[in-house]
Amino acid sequence: MCIRDRQGLGYKVQPHYFIPEERIRQHEQRDHVPWSVWVKEGRATATPGSCIDYDMVHQRIIQDCERYKVRLVGYDPWNAEGTRKILEDDHGIPCVKVRQTYSALTEPCKELERSVMQEALDTGGCPVMDWMADSVQIKTDDNGNMRPVKPDHHASSKKIDGIVAMLVALQCLVAIPPAPSTGAVRYV
């Protein structure tokens, strides 16, 4: 979740991650990061079994939308139509497609860079986000357009999902302006 501050200069990001319970040890050994600690700290949720339980993911998003009055959920349309249907059609949560393309991600990449350089990004000291930030690279085309990539995409076990999700949320900030009464806008 990404919240614009009242001055409109920075952002507070409240990331949350999911990992299959039966694969925590494997991921800890492969990635050299403490997933079990992150689960105990509440930064990640371990879902039962060997794959992500998307019902749990959906429930978390729905609860967060209600609790934080989220106005818009951004999603990558690749393999996410089921999630969009549950959120939008079944629960009335507005969703917007944010494709993983240069045209969709250049503006949020630049905004993320600006907020980091101006120390206007608050991730709550999330170690998972820090790990993913250390893993991400920015690919630039001949026109200066940008998008995030993993180094050596096929051989790397590094994860950048949290960074991509933050960029999707930042792109949503462009889609609708802040509510006039509070100045705060929240996006997942």
Coordinates of C-alpha atoms in Angstrom, one line a residue:
M1 CA 0.0 0.0 0.0
C2 CA 1.2 3.5 -0.8
I3 CA 0.0 6.6 0.8
R4 CA 0.7 10.1 -0.5
D5 CA 1.7 12.5 2.4
R6 CA -0.5 15.5 3.1
Q7 CA 2.0 17.9 1.4
G8 CA 2.0 15.8 -1.7
L9 CA 5.8 15.6 -1.7
G10 CA 6.4 12.1 -0.4
Y11 CA 5.0 8.7 0.2
K12 CA 4.6 6.1 3.0
V13 CA 4.7 2.6 1.7
Q14 CA 3.3 -0.3 3.8
P15 CA 4.4 -3.4 2.0
H16 CA 3.3 -6.9 2.9
Y17 CA 4.4 -10.2 1.3
F18 CA 3.2 -13.8 1.0
I19 CA 5.3 -16.9 0.9
P20 CA 4.2 -20.6 0.9
E21 CA 4.9 -22.1 4.4
E22 CA 6.4 -25.3 3.0
R23 CA 8.9 -23.3 0.9
I24 CA 10.2 -20.9 3.6
R25 CA 13.3 -23.0 4.4
Q26 CA 14.1 -23.5 0.7
H27 CA 13.8 -19.7 0.0
E28 CA 15.9 -18.9 3.1
Q29 CA 18.7 -21.2 1.9
R30 CA 18.5 -20.1 -1.8
D31 CA 18.0 -16.4 -1.2
H32 CA 20.1 -16.0 2.0
V33 CA 17.3 -14.0 3.7
P34 CA 15.3 -14.6 6.9
W35 CA 11.8 -15.3 5.6
S36 CA 10.8 -17.0 8.8
V37 CA 11.8 -13.9 10.8
W38 CA 9.9 -11.7 8.4
V39 CA 6.8 -13.9 9.0
K40 CA 7.2 -13.7 12.8
E41 CA 7.6 -9.9 12.5
G42 CA 4.3 -9.7 10.5
R43 CA 6.0 -8.4 7.4
A44 CA 5.0 -11.5 5.5
T45 CA 2.3 -14.1 5.7
A46 CA 3.1 -17.8 5.3
T47 CA 0.2 -19.4 3.5
P48 CA -0.4 -23.2 4.1
G49 CA 1.1 -25.6 1.6
S50 CA 3.7 -25.3 -1.1
C51 CA 2.1 -22.5 -3.2
I52 CA 0.6 -19.1 -2.4
D53 CA -3.0 -19.3 -1.2
Y54 CA -4.5 -16.5 -3.3
D55 CA -7.7 -16.6 -1.2
M56 CA -5.5 -15.3 1.7
V57 CA -4.0 -12.7 -0.5
H58 CA -7.5 -11.5 -1.6
Q59 CA -8.7 -11.4 1.9
R60 CA -5.8 -9.3 3.0
I61 CA -6.3 -6.8 0.1
I62 CA -10.0 -6.6 0.9
Q63 CA -9.4 -6.0 4.6
D64 CA -6.7 -3.4 3.9
C65 CA -9.1 -1.6 1.4
E66 CA -11.8 -1.4 4.1
R67 CA -9.4 -0.5 6.9
Y68 CA -7.4 2.2 5.1
K69 CA -10.2 3.4 2.7
V70 CA -8.2 2.5 -0.4
R71 CA -9.6 4.2 -3.4
L72 CA -7.9 2.2 -6.2
V73 CA -6.0 -1.0 -6.6
G74 CA -3.4 -1.3 -9.4
Y75 CA -2.6 -4.6 -10.9
D76 CA -0.5 -6.2 -13.7
P77 CA -3.1 -7.7 -16.0
W78 CA -0.7 -10.6 -16.8
N79 CA -2.2 -13.6 -14.9
A80 CA -4.3 -11.4 -12.6
E81 CA -7.7 -11.4 -14.1
G82 CA -9.1 -13.7 -11.4
T83 CA -7.9 -11.4 -8.7
R84 CA -9.3 -8.3 -10.5
K85 CA -12.7 -10.0 -10.8
I86 CA -12.8 -10.9 -7.1
L87 CA -11.8 -7.4 -6.0
E88 CA -13.7 -5.3 -8.5
D89 CA -16.7 -7.5 -9.5
D90 CA -17.4 -9.2 -6.2
H91 CA -16.3 -6.5 -3.7
G92 CA -16.7 -3.2 -5.7
I93 CA -13.0 -2.3 -5.3
P94 CA -11.9 -0.1 -8.2
C95 CA -9.0 -1.6 -10.1
V96 CA -6.7 -0.3 -12.8
K97 CA -4.4 -2.1 -15.2
V98 CA -0.7 -1.1 -14.9
R99 CA 1.2 -3.1 -17.5
Q100 CA 4.9 -3.8 -17.0
T101 CA 6.0 -1.7 -19.9
Y102 CA 8.2 1.3 -20.4
S103 CA 5.2 3.5 -21.2
A104 CA 3.4 2.5 -18.0
L105 CA 6.4 2.4 -15.6
T106 CA 8.6 5.3 -16.7
E107 CA 6.7 8.0 -14.8
P108 CA 6.5 6.0 -11.5
C109 CA 10.2 5.1 -11.9
K110 CA 11.1 8.8 -12.1
E111 CA 8.8 9.6 -9.2
L112 CA 10.3 6.8 -7.1
E113 CA 13.8 8.1 -7.9
R114 CA 12.8 11.7 -7.0
S115 CA 11.3 10.6 -3.7
V116 CA 14.3 8.5 -2.8
M117 CA 16.8 11.3 -3.7
Q118 CA 14.7 13.8 -1.6
E119 CA 14.4 11.4 1.3
A120 CA 10.6 11.6 0.8
L121 CA 10.0 7.8 0.8
D122 CA 9.1 6.0 4.0
T123 CA 9.1 2.2 3.8
G124 CA 8.9 1.8 7.5
G125 CA 12.4 0.3 7.5
C126 CA 11.0 -2.9 5.9
P127 CA 13.9 -5.3 5.4
V128 CA 12.0 -7.2 2.7
M129 CA 11.7 -4.0 0.7
D130 CA 15.4 -3.2 1.3
W131 CA 16.4 -6.7 0.0
M132 CA 14.3 -6.3 -3.1
A133 CA 15.7 -2.7 -3.6
D134 CA 19.2 -4.2 -3.6
S135 CA 18.1 -6.7 -6.2
V136 CA 16.4 -4.4 -8.7
Q137 CA 18.0 -2.8 -11.7
I138 CA 16.5 -0.1 -14.0
K139 CA 16.5 -0.8 -17.7
T140 CA 16.4 2.3 -19.9
D141 CA 15.6 2.4 -23.6
D142 CA 17.0 4.7 -26.2
N143 CA 14.4 7.4 -25.4
G144 CA 15.1 7.5 -21.7
N145 CA 12.1 5.4 -20.7
M146 CA 12.5 3.1 -17.7
R147 CA 11.3 -0.1 -16.1
P148 CA 12.5 -2.3 -13.3
V149 CA 14.2 -5.7 -14.1
K150 CA 16.0 -8.4 -12.2
P151 CA 19.6 -8.8 -12.9
D152 CA 20.2 -11.9 -15.1
H153 CA 16.5 -12.6 -15.0
H154 CA 16.5 -16.3 -15.8
A155 CA 19.5 -17.3 -13.6
S156 CA 18.7 -15.0 -10.6
S157 CA 16.7 -16.0 -7.5
K158 CA 16.5 -12.4 -6.5
K159 CA 13.0 -10.9 -6.1
I160 CA 11.8 -7.5 -7.1
D161 CA 8.0 -7.9 -6.7
G162 CA 7.8 -5.4 -3.8
I163 CA 9.5 -2.7 -5.9
V164 CA 7.2 -3.4 -8.9
A165 CA 4.1 -3.3 -6.6
M166 CA 5.3 0.0 -5.3
L167 CA 5.7 1.4 -8.8
V168 CA 2.2 0.1 -9.7
A169 CA 0.9 2.0 -6.7
L170 CA 2.8 5.1 -7.6
Q171 CA 1.3 4.9 -11.1
C172 CA -2.2 4.7 -9.5
L173 CA -1.4 8.1 -7.8
V174 CA -1.5 9.6 -11.3
A175 CA -4.9 8.0 -12.1
I176 CA -6.9 9.8 -9.4
P177 CA -6.1 13.0 -7.5
P178 CA -6.0 13.2 -3.7
A179 CA -9.3 13.5 -1.9
P180 CA -9.9 17.2 -1.2
S181 CA -11.0 16.6 2.4
T182 CA -7.9 14.7 3.6
G183 CA -5.2 15.2 1.0
A184 CA -4.4 11.5 1.5
V185 CA -4.8 8.9 -1.2
R186 CA -4.1 5.2 -0.6
Y187 CA -3.4 2.6 -3.3
V188 CA -2.5 -1.1 -3.2

